[in-house]
Amino acid sequence: MMNGSDPVTLTVREASAGLEHGDFSSTELCRAFLDRAALTEPKVRALLSLDPEDVLRQASASDARRKAGRALGPLDGVPVTLKDNIAVKDAPCTCASKILKGFVSPYDSFVARRLKDAGCVLLGRANMDEFAMGSSCENSACQKTANPWGLDRVPGGSSGGSAAAVASGITCAALGSDTGGSIRQPASFCGVVGLKPTYGRVSRNGLVAFASSLDQIGPMTKSVYDAALLFDLIAGHDDGDTTSLPGDSGGCAADLAAFEEKGAGLKGVRIGLPKEYFELDGISGEVRAVCEQAKETLRSLGAEFTEVSLPHTKYAMACYYIIATAEASSNLARFDGIRYGYRSPEAADINSVYFRSRGEGFGPEVKRRIMLGTYVLSSGYYDAYYLRAQKVRTLLRRDFEKAYESCDLIFTPVSPVTAFRFGEKADPLQMYLSDIFTIALNLSGDCGISVPAGIAAESGMPSGIQFMAPALQEKRLFRAARAFECARPQKEFRASL
Ligand code: GLN
C-alpha cells in the first residue's frame, strides 16, 4: 500500500513529502508501521505499550484534515514515538517503574502538545531505564529491550526503547530525554541520530523529573534533517517551565536546507579534539577506528582539527553522580504511595505506606541513587559533596568556554564501546563509566548531537560520533552533522531483523 516506499527506512522528511503528494495516507503509513511492529516487537520489545486502535484513530483524523485542506502543517499524519517519561494525556506514563504501573497521565507535556498541534500521530510508549537511570535499559522494571542490530545486545539507555523503535523501523522518529547521555548513547548504539538540545531550549513541563538541572528532551531520528525538523517543532519558550529560555530554535531545518543548497561543506570550520578524552584508556580499538575514519571524512569536507583541553574532565563523572543523585532524591520524594501510582497492599499506617510503597515500588538502581543523593545532601556532608560538586560544575563549564575560544565545535566519541551484551556490565560503576563522553555536556548545559558514523569492525555494531557546541548553537551542530552524514563513506546502513 505504500507505493514502493519502505516504511522501515522512511524519514520524517520523506513521510511528510509522501503525505503531501498523496503517495500514501497517514492511515496506510501507520498501518505499515503497526504491521512491522507486529513482526519485530516480539523480538525487540522497544515499546512498553502500543494501542493500535488509538494510532489508527489519530491517523484517520489526520487524513480527514488533509482531505479537507486543513492539514495542521507538513508533519500532519507523521508518527512519532515518545519515551515513557514524557506525559501524554490519557496515555500510560510509567517511567518503566513498578511504582507508576498503571498510571495514566491527566495532562499533556509541552512537547506532546506541540506534536499534537502539528498533527503528528503519537505511536506507542518507549521502554527506558527506570526513571531514566541507566545506560542499557536493563534497569527497566518492565522488560528488556534488545538492540535491533544484535538481539543479544542492549540498545543503550536510558532512552533505549526510543532508539530501538527508530532503528527497528516501527516509527518515523522518537523523542527521548538526556540527563547524562541518555539520548546520545542509545542513538550511537542503535545507529540513529540523537540531539541533546541546550538546557532550557525545550520545555521540561510534563517530563517526569530525574535531575532537573540536567534533564532535556530531544529528538532521535533516522537523519540529521529529521532531528532539525523535530527540534524546530518542540523548541520554544514555555511559561510552564521556569528554566525555559525565551525565543525558539531559529529555524534549524530551513537553515540546513540552505546549507545543503550551498554544497554542505565545512571549509574553515574549526573542530576541537579534547586531549583528555582521547587519552582515556577505556576506549575500544574499534571505536577509535570509527573516530579516525570520521576525522578523515570531516577533513575532506574542509574542517580543520585543533587540539583543545578540558582539564577538569577527570572530575566530571563524580560531579555528575553527586548532582544527579541529589536532585533525584528530592524529585523522587513525591512517589510516596499516596499521591501517585503504587501503594503497598501490606501498608497499615502512615509510615508503612511510605516505607513499603517505596521499598516495593522502586528498583535497586533507583534506590541506590536515592540513598546516594540523600547522603550527599545530608547535613555535615552537604558542603563536602554537594557544594563541592557545584563548584566543580562551574570549573567544567569554564573549561568549555575556554575551549570554544579556539574552536567552533568539539568532536568526541559518544561512548567508549559499542552496544554491549546483556548482563555484561553488572557492576554499577562499570555502567556509570560508559557515560564518560556524554555527561560533561549536561553539566555545562550546552548542546550536542550523536550521528551514526559506521559499523565498528569487531562487534559489527553501529557506532556514532559526537559533536558538541556552545549553548544555543544547534544550527552549527546540525550543519556539521549533516555534512558528515552526506559524506560518510558507509552511507546506507540499517539493522536487519
Ligand atoms: N546513564 C546516565 C545515568 O544513569 C545518564 C542517564 C540519562 O541521561 N537519563 O544517570
Coordinates of C-alpha atoms and ligand atoms in Angstrom, one line a residue:
M1 CA 0.0 0.0 0.0
M2 CA 3.0 2.3 0.4
N3 CA 3.7 2.7 -3.3
G4 CA 7.2 1.4 -3.1
S5 CA 8.3 3.4 0.0
D6 CA 9.8 1.2 2.7
P7 CA 8.3 2.4 6.0
V8 CA 11.3 0.9 7.8
T9 CA 13.7 3.5 6.4
L10 CA 11.2 6.2 5.9
T11 CA 12.3 9.5 7.4
V12 CA 10.1 12.2 8.7
R13 CA 11.0 14.3 5.8
E14 CA 10.1 11.6 3.3
A15 CA 6.9 10.7 5.1
S16 CA 5.9 14.3 5.1
A17 CA 6.5 14.6 1.4
G18 CA 4.7 11.3 0.7
L19 CA 1.6 12.5 2.6
E20 CA 1.7 15.9 0.9
H21 CA 1.9 14.4 -2.6
G22 CA -0.8 11.9 -1.7
D23 CA 1.5 8.9 -2.3
F24 CA 0.0 7.4 0.8
S25 CA -2.3 8.3 3.6
S26 CA -1.4 8.6 7.3
T27 CA -3.6 5.5 7.8
E28 CA -1.6 3.5 5.3
L29 CA 1.6 4.8 6.8
C30 CA 0.6 3.9 10.3
R31 CA -0.7 0.5 9.3
A32 CA 2.6 -0.3 7.7
F33 CA 4.4 0.6 10.9
L34 CA 1.9 -1.4 13.0
D35 CA 2.4 -4.4 10.7
R36 CA 6.1 -4.0 11.1
A37 CA 5.8 -3.8 14.9
A38 CA 3.8 -7.0 15.0
L39 CA 6.7 -8.6 13.3
T40 CA 9.6 -7.1 15.2
E41 CA 8.3 -6.2 18.6
P42 CA 8.2 -9.8 19.9
K43 CA 12.0 -9.8 19.4
V44 CA 13.0 -6.2 20.1
R45 CA 10.4 -5.1 22.7
A46 CA 11.1 -1.4 22.3
L47 CA 7.6 -0.3 23.4
L48 CA 6.0 -0.6 26.8
S49 CA 2.6 0.0 25.4
L50 CA 1.0 0.4 22.0
D51 CA -2.6 1.0 21.3
P52 CA -3.1 0.2 17.5
E53 CA -6.7 1.4 17.6
D54 CA -5.7 4.8 19.0
V55 CA -2.9 5.1 16.5
L56 CA -5.3 4.4 13.6
R57 CA -7.8 6.9 15.1
Q58 CA -5.2 9.6 15.1
A59 CA -4.2 8.7 11.6
S60 CA -7.7 8.8 10.2
A61 CA -8.3 12.2 11.9
S62 CA -5.2 13.4 10.2
D63 CA -6.3 12.0 6.8
A64 CA -9.7 13.8 7.2
R65 CA -8.0 17.1 7.9
R66 CA -5.7 16.8 4.9
K67 CA -8.6 15.8 2.7
A68 CA -10.5 18.9 3.8
G69 CA -7.4 21.0 3.0
R70 CA -6.9 21.7 6.7
A71 CA -3.7 19.9 7.4
L72 CA -2.0 21.3 10.5
G73 CA 1.4 21.5 8.9
P74 CA 3.9 19.4 7.0
L75 CA 4.1 16.8 9.7
D76 CA 0.4 16.2 10.0
G77 CA 0.0 12.4 10.0
V78 CA 3.6 11.5 10.7
P79 CA 4.1 9.0 13.6
V80 CA 6.4 9.9 16.4
T81 CA 7.1 7.6 19.5
L82 CA 7.6 9.1 23.0
K83 CA 9.7 7.8 25.8
D84 CA 7.6 6.6 28.7
N85 CA 8.6 9.6 31.0
I86 CA 7.0 12.2 28.7
A87 CA 3.4 12.7 29.6
V88 CA 0.6 12.4 27.1
K89 CA -2.9 13.0 28.2
D90 CA -4.9 9.8 28.8
A91 CA -1.9 7.6 27.9
P92 CA 0.2 5.5 30.4
C93 CA 3.3 7.1 31.8
T94 CA 5.2 4.6 33.9
C95 CA 8.9 5.6 33.6
A96 CA 9.3 1.8 33.4
S97 CA 8.8 1.7 37.1
K98 CA 6.6 -0.5 39.2
I99 CA 5.8 2.5 41.3
L100 CA 4.0 4.1 38.4
K101 CA 2.5 0.9 37.0
G102 CA -1.0 1.6 35.6
F103 CA -0.5 5.4 36.0
V104 CA -2.3 7.4 33.2
S105 CA -1.3 11.0 32.7
P106 CA -4.1 13.5 33.2
Y107 CA -2.3 16.1 31.0
D108 CA -0.1 16.6 28.0
S109 CA 3.6 17.6 28.3
F110 CA 4.6 20.7 26.4
V111 CA 6.3 18.6 23.7
A112 CA 3.3 16.3 23.3
R113 CA 1.1 19.3 22.9
R114 CA 3.5 20.7 20.3
L115 CA 3.4 17.4 18.4
K116 CA -0.4 17.1 18.6
D117 CA -0.8 20.7 17.4
A118 CA 1.3 19.8 14.4
G119 CA -0.9 16.8 13.7
C120 CA 1.7 14.1 14.5
V121 CA 0.4 10.7 15.4
L122 CA 1.7 9.6 18.8
L123 CA 2.7 5.9 18.3
G124 CA 3.5 3.9 21.4
R125 CA 5.4 4.5 24.7
A126 CA 9.0 3.6 24.6
N127 CA 10.9 1.5 27.2
M128 CA 13.6 3.1 29.3
D129 CA 15.8 2.5 32.3
E130 CA 13.6 3.0 35.4
F131 CA 13.2 6.8 35.9
A132 CA 15.9 7.3 33.2
M133 CA 18.6 5.9 35.5
G134 CA 20.9 3.7 33.5
S135 CA 22.7 3.2 30.2
S136 CA 21.3 -0.1 28.8
C137 CA 17.6 -0.3 29.5
E138 CA 18.4 -3.2 31.8
N139 CA 17.1 -1.2 34.7
S140 CA 13.6 -1.2 33.3
A141 CA 11.2 -2.8 35.7
C142 CA 9.0 -3.9 32.9
Q143 CA 11.1 -5.6 30.1
K144 CA 14.4 -5.9 28.4
T145 CA 14.7 -4.1 25.0
A146 CA 17.1 -5.7 22.5
N147 CA 19.3 -3.9 20.1
P148 CA 17.8 -4.3 16.6
W149 CA 21.4 -4.8 15.3
G150 CA 22.1 -7.7 17.5
L151 CA 19.4 -9.2 19.7
D152 CA 21.8 -10.4 22.4
R153 CA 22.9 -6.8 23.0
V154 CA 21.5 -3.8 24.8
P155 CA 20.1 -0.8 22.9
G156 CA 21.8 1.6 25.3
G157 CA 19.9 3.8 27.7
S158 CA 18.2 5.3 29.2
S159 CA 16.2 6.2 26.0
G160 CA 16.9 2.7 24.6
G161 CA 13.3 2.0 23.7
S162 CA 13.1 5.2 21.6
A163 CA 16.3 4.3 19.8
A164 CA 15.3 0.7 19.2
A165 CA 11.9 1.8 17.9
V166 CA 13.5 4.1 15.3
A167 CA 16.2 1.6 14.4
S168 CA 13.8 -1.3 14.0
G169 CA 11.7 0.8 11.7
I170 CA 8.4 0.8 13.6
T171 CA 8.1 4.6 13.7
C172 CA 9.4 7.6 11.8
A173 CA 11.1 9.2 14.8
A174 CA 11.1 9.3 18.6
L175 CA 11.7 11.7 21.5
G176 CA 14.0 10.8 24.4
S177 CA 15.4 12.6 27.4
D178 CA 19.0 13.2 28.1
T179 CA 20.3 13.8 31.7
G180 CA 23.8 12.4 31.2
G181 CA 23.8 11.0 27.7
S182 CA 20.5 9.1 27.5
I183 CA 19.7 10.3 24.0
R184 CA 23.1 10.3 22.5
Q185 CA 24.4 7.0 23.8
P186 CA 21.4 4.8 22.7
A187 CA 21.4 6.7 19.4
S188 CA 25.0 5.7 18.9
F189 CA 24.3 2.1 20.0
C190 CA 21.4 1.7 17.6
G191 CA 22.7 3.7 14.6
V192 CA 20.4 6.6 14.7
V193 CA 20.7 10.4 15.2
G194 CA 20.2 11.9 18.7
L195 CA 20.2 15.5 19.8
K196 CA 20.7 16.8 23.3
P197 CA 19.4 20.4 23.0
T198 CA 20.8 23.3 25.0
Y199 CA 19.4 23.3 28.6
G200 CA 16.2 25.3 28.6
R201 CA 15.6 25.2 24.9
V202 CA 12.9 22.5 25.1
S203 CA 10.4 22.7 27.9
R204 CA 10.6 20.1 30.6
N205 CA 7.0 20.6 31.5
G206 CA 5.4 17.1 31.6
L207 CA 8.8 15.3 31.6
V208 CA 9.0 13.2 34.8
A209 CA 11.9 14.8 36.5
F210 CA 15.1 12.9 37.2
A211 CA 17.7 15.6 37.7
S212 CA 16.0 18.9 36.9
S213 CA 19.2 21.0 36.3
L214 CA 20.4 18.4 33.7
D215 CA 17.3 16.9 32.0
Q216 CA 16.5 17.9 28.5
I217 CA 14.1 16.3 25.9
G218 CA 15.4 15.8 22.3
P219 CA 14.7 14.0 19.0
M220 CA 16.0 10.6 17.9
T221 CA 15.7 10.2 14.2
K222 CA 16.9 8.4 11.0
S223 CA 18.5 11.5 9.6
V224 CA 20.1 14.8 10.7
Y225 CA 17.5 16.8 8.8
D226 CA 14.7 15.0 10.7
A227 CA 16.3 15.9 14.0
A228 CA 16.3 19.6 12.9
L229 CA 12.6 19.3 11.9
L230 CA 11.6 17.9 15.2
F231 CA 13.8 20.2 17.2
D232 CA 12.2 23.2 15.5
L233 CA 8.8 21.7 16.5
I234 CA 9.5 21.1 20.2
A235 CA 11.8 24.0 20.9
G236 CA 10.5 27.3 22.3
H237 CA 9.6 29.2 25.4
D238 CA 7.1 27.8 27.8
D239 CA 5.8 29.6 30.9
G240 CA 5.2 26.2 32.4
D241 CA 8.9 25.6 32.9
T242 CA 10.8 28.2 34.9
T243 CA 14.1 27.3 33.3
S244 CA 12.7 27.6 29.8
L245 CA 14.6 30.1 27.6
P246 CA 13.0 32.9 25.6
G247 CA 12.8 32.5 21.8
D248 CA 12.6 29.5 19.6
S249 CA 15.0 27.3 17.6
G250 CA 15.5 29.9 15.0
G251 CA 14.6 27.6 12.1
C252 CA 17.2 24.9 12.1
A253 CA 15.6 22.8 9.2
A254 CA 15.4 25.9 6.9
D255 CA 19.0 26.7 7.8
L256 CA 20.0 23.2 7.0
A257 CA 18.2 23.2 3.6
A258 CA 20.0 26.4 2.7
F259 CA 23.3 24.9 3.8
E260 CA 22.7 21.8 1.7
E261 CA 22.0 24.0 -1.3
K262 CA 25.4 25.6 -0.9
G263 CA 27.1 22.2 -1.0
A264 CA 27.2 21.3 2.7
G265 CA 30.9 21.9 3.1
L266 CA 32.8 22.6 6.3
K267 CA 35.6 24.8 4.9
G268 CA 37.1 26.9 7.7
V269 CA 35.1 25.1 10.5
R270 CA 37.5 24.6 13.5
I271 CA 36.8 21.3 15.3
G272 CA 38.4 20.8 18.7
L273 CA 39.6 17.5 19.9
P274 CA 39.7 17.4 23.7
K275 CA 43.0 15.7 24.5
E276 CA 41.8 14.4 27.9
Y277 CA 39.0 12.4 26.1
F278 CA 41.2 10.7 23.6
E279 CA 43.8 9.9 26.2
L280 CA 41.4 7.7 28.1
D281 CA 42.4 4.0 28.4
G282 CA 39.0 2.5 28.1
I283 CA 38.2 3.5 24.5
S284 CA 37.9 0.3 22.4
G285 CA 40.0 -0.1 19.3
E286 CA 37.0 -0.3 17.1
V287 CA 35.5 3.0 18.4
R288 CA 38.9 4.7 17.9
A289 CA 39.0 3.4 14.4
V290 CA 35.5 4.8 13.6
C291 CA 36.6 8.2 15.0
E292 CA 39.7 8.2 12.9
Q293 CA 37.8 7.5 9.8
A294 CA 35.2 10.2 10.7
K295 CA 38.0 12.7 11.2
E296 CA 39.3 11.9 7.7
T297 CA 35.8 12.5 6.3
L298 CA 35.5 15.8 8.1
R299 CA 38.9 16.8 6.9
S300 CA 37.9 16.1 3.3
L301 CA 35.0 18.5 3.8
G302 CA 37.3 21.3 4.7
A303 CA 37.2 21.1 8.5
E304 CA 40.3 21.9 10.5
F305 CA 41.2 20.0 13.6
T306 CA 42.8 21.6 16.6
E307 CA 43.6 20.1 20.0
V308 CA 41.8 21.6 23.0
S309 CA 42.0 20.9 26.7
L310 CA 39.1 20.2 29.1
P311 CA 41.3 19.9 32.2
H312 CA 38.6 19.1 34.7
T313 CA 37.3 16.1 32.7
K314 CA 38.5 13.7 35.4
Y315 CA 36.1 15.1 37.9
A316 CA 33.0 15.1 35.6
M317 CA 31.8 11.6 36.5
A318 CA 32.0 12.2 40.3
C319 CA 30.4 15.6 39.9
Y320 CA 27.6 14.2 37.8
Y321 CA 26.8 11.4 40.2
I322 CA 26.6 13.8 43.1
I323 CA 24.4 16.4 41.5
A324 CA 22.2 14.0 39.6
T325 CA 21.6 11.8 42.6
A326 CA 21.0 14.8 44.9
E327 CA 18.3 16.1 42.6
A328 CA 16.8 12.7 42.0
S329 CA 16.5 12.1 45.7
S330 CA 14.5 15.3 46.0
N331 CA 12.4 14.8 42.8
L332 CA 11.5 11.2 43.6
A333 CA 10.2 12.1 47.1
R334 CA 6.8 12.7 45.5
F335 CA 6.4 8.9 44.9
D336 CA 5.2 8.2 48.4
G337 CA 2.4 5.7 47.9
I338 CA -0.2 8.5 48.4
R339 CA -0.2 10.8 45.5
Y340 CA 0.7 8.6 42.6
G341 CA 0.7 5.0 41.5
Y342 CA 1.7 2.1 43.6
R343 CA 0.7 1.7 47.3
S344 CA 1.7 -1.4 49.1
P345 CA -1.2 -3.6 50.0
E346 CA 0.7 -4.5 53.2
A347 CA 0.8 -0.9 54.5
A348 CA -1.1 -0.5 57.7
D349 CA -0.2 3.0 58.9
I350 CA 1.3 6.2 57.5
N351 CA 4.9 5.2 58.0
S352 CA 4.4 1.8 56.4
V353 CA 2.6 3.4 53.5
Y354 CA 5.8 5.4 52.8
F355 CA 8.4 2.7 53.6
R356 CA 6.6 -0.3 52.0
S357 CA 5.3 1.5 48.9
R358 CA 8.8 3.0 48.1
G359 CA 10.6 -0.2 49.2
E360 CA 8.5 -2.4 46.9
G361 CA 7.9 0.1 44.1
F362 CA 11.4 1.3 43.3
G363 CA 14.0 -0.9 41.7
P364 CA 17.6 -1.4 43.0
E365 CA 19.3 1.3 40.9
V366 CA 16.7 3.9 41.8
K367 CA 17.1 3.1 45.5
R368 CA 20.9 3.3 45.1
R369 CA 20.6 6.8 43.6
I370 CA 18.1 8.0 46.2
M371 CA 20.3 6.8 49.0
L372 CA 23.4 8.4 47.5
G373 CA 21.6 11.6 46.8
T374 CA 20.1 11.8 50.3
Y375 CA 23.6 11.2 51.7
V376 CA 25.3 14.0 49.8
L377 CA 22.6 16.4 50.8
S378 CA 22.6 15.5 54.5
S379 CA 23.9 18.0 57.0
G380 CA 27.6 17.5 57.6
Y381 CA 28.1 16.1 54.1
Y382 CA 26.4 18.9 52.1
D383 CA 29.4 21.1 52.0
A384 CA 31.9 18.3 51.4
Y385 CA 30.0 16.8 48.5
Y386 CA 27.1 18.7 47.0
L387 CA 28.5 22.2 47.4
R388 CA 31.9 21.0 46.0
A389 CA 30.3 19.3 43.1
Q390 CA 28.5 22.6 42.2
K391 CA 31.9 24.3 42.2
V392 CA 33.4 21.6 40.0
R393 CA 30.4 22.1 37.7
T394 CA 31.4 25.7 37.3
L395 CA 35.0 24.7 36.5
L396 CA 33.8 22.2 33.9
R397 CA 31.7 24.9 32.3
R398 CA 34.7 27.2 32.2
D399 CA 36.7 24.5 30.5
F400 CA 34.2 24.5 27.7
E401 CA 34.1 28.3 27.4
K402 CA 37.9 28.4 27.2
A403 CA 37.9 25.6 24.6
Y404 CA 35.4 27.4 22.4
E405 CA 37.8 30.3 22.2
S406 CA 39.8 28.3 19.7
C407 CA 37.2 26.1 18.0
D408 CA 33.6 26.2 16.8
L409 CA 32.7 22.6 17.7
I410 CA 34.1 19.8 19.7
F411 CA 34.4 16.2 18.4
T412 CA 34.4 13.1 20.6
P413 CA 33.3 9.5 20.6
V414 CA 29.8 9.1 22.1
S415 CA 30.7 6.0 24.1
P416 CA 34.0 4.2 24.7
V417 CA 32.4 1.0 23.5
T418 CA 29.7 -0.2 21.1
A419 CA 26.5 -1.9 22.4
F420 CA 27.5 -4.5 24.9
R421 CA 25.8 -7.8 25.7
F422 CA 23.0 -8.2 28.3
G423 CA 24.5 -8.6 31.8
E424 CA 28.0 -7.6 30.7
K425 CA 28.1 -4.5 32.9
A426 CA 26.6 -5.9 36.1
D427 CA 28.8 -3.7 38.3
P428 CA 27.0 -0.3 38.5
L429 CA 30.4 1.5 38.4
Q430 CA 31.2 -0.1 35.1
M431 CA 27.9 1.1 33.8
Y432 CA 28.5 4.6 35.0
L433 CA 31.8 4.7 33.2
S434 CA 30.2 4.2 29.8
D435 CA 28.8 7.8 30.1
I436 CA 32.2 9.4 30.3
F437 CA 31.9 11.3 27.0
T438 CA 28.4 12.5 27.4
I439 CA 27.9 13.7 31.0
A440 CA 30.0 16.9 30.8
L441 CA 27.7 18.4 28.3
N442 CA 24.7 18.1 30.6
L443 CA 26.8 19.7 33.4
S444 CA 27.7 22.6 31.0
G445 CA 24.2 23.0 29.7
D446 CA 25.4 23.2 26.1
C447 CA 24.1 21.2 23.1
G448 CA 25.4 18.1 21.4
I449 CA 24.5 15.6 18.8
S450 CA 25.3 11.9 18.1
V451 CA 25.5 10.9 14.5
P452 CA 25.9 7.4 13.1
A453 CA 29.5 7.0 11.8
G454 CA 29.7 3.4 10.6
I455 CA 29.8 -0.2 11.7
A456 CA 32.6 -1.0 14.2
A457 CA 34.9 -3.7 12.9
E458 CA 34.9 -6.2 15.7
S459 CA 31.5 -6.2 17.2
G460 CA 29.7 -5.4 13.9
M461 CA 27.6 -2.9 15.8
P462 CA 26.9 0.7 14.8
S463 CA 29.0 3.5 16.4
G464 CA 28.3 7.2 16.5
I465 CA 30.4 10.3 16.8
Q466 CA 29.5 13.3 18.9
F467 CA 29.7 17.0 18.1
M468 CA 29.3 19.5 20.9
A469 CA 28.7 23.2 20.5
P470 CA 28.2 26.2 22.8
A471 CA 24.7 26.9 24.2
L472 CA 22.1 27.8 21.6
Q473 CA 24.4 26.9 18.6
E474 CA 22.2 23.9 17.5
K475 CA 22.5 25.2 13.9
R476 CA 26.2 24.7 14.0
L477 CA 25.7 21.2 15.2
F478 CA 23.2 20.3 12.6
R479 CA 25.4 21.7 9.8
A480 CA 28.4 19.7 10.8
A481 CA 26.4 16.5 11.4
R482 CA 24.5 16.9 8.1
A483 CA 27.8 17.5 6.1
F484 CA 29.2 14.4 7.8
E485 CA 26.1 12.4 7.1
C486 CA 26.2 13.2 3.4
A487 CA 29.9 12.5 3.1
R488 CA 30.5 9.4 5.3
P489 CA 31.7 6.5 3.2
Q490 CA 29.3 4.0 4.6
K491 CA 26.1 5.7 3.6
E492 CA 23.2 3.3 4.0
F493 CA 23.3 1.0 6.9
R494 CA 20.4 -0.4 8.8
A495 CA 19.6 -3.2 11.1
S496 CA 18.4 -6.4 9.5
L497 CA 15.8 -8.0 11.6
Ligands
GLN1 N1 23.4 6.9 32.2 C1 23.3 8.1 32.9 C2 22.7 7.8 34.3 O1 22.5 6.6 34.5 C3 22.5 9.1 32.2 C4 21.1 8.8 32.2 C5 20.3 9.9 31.5 O2 20.8 10.6 30.7 N2 19.0 9.9 31.8 O3 22.5 8.6 35.1

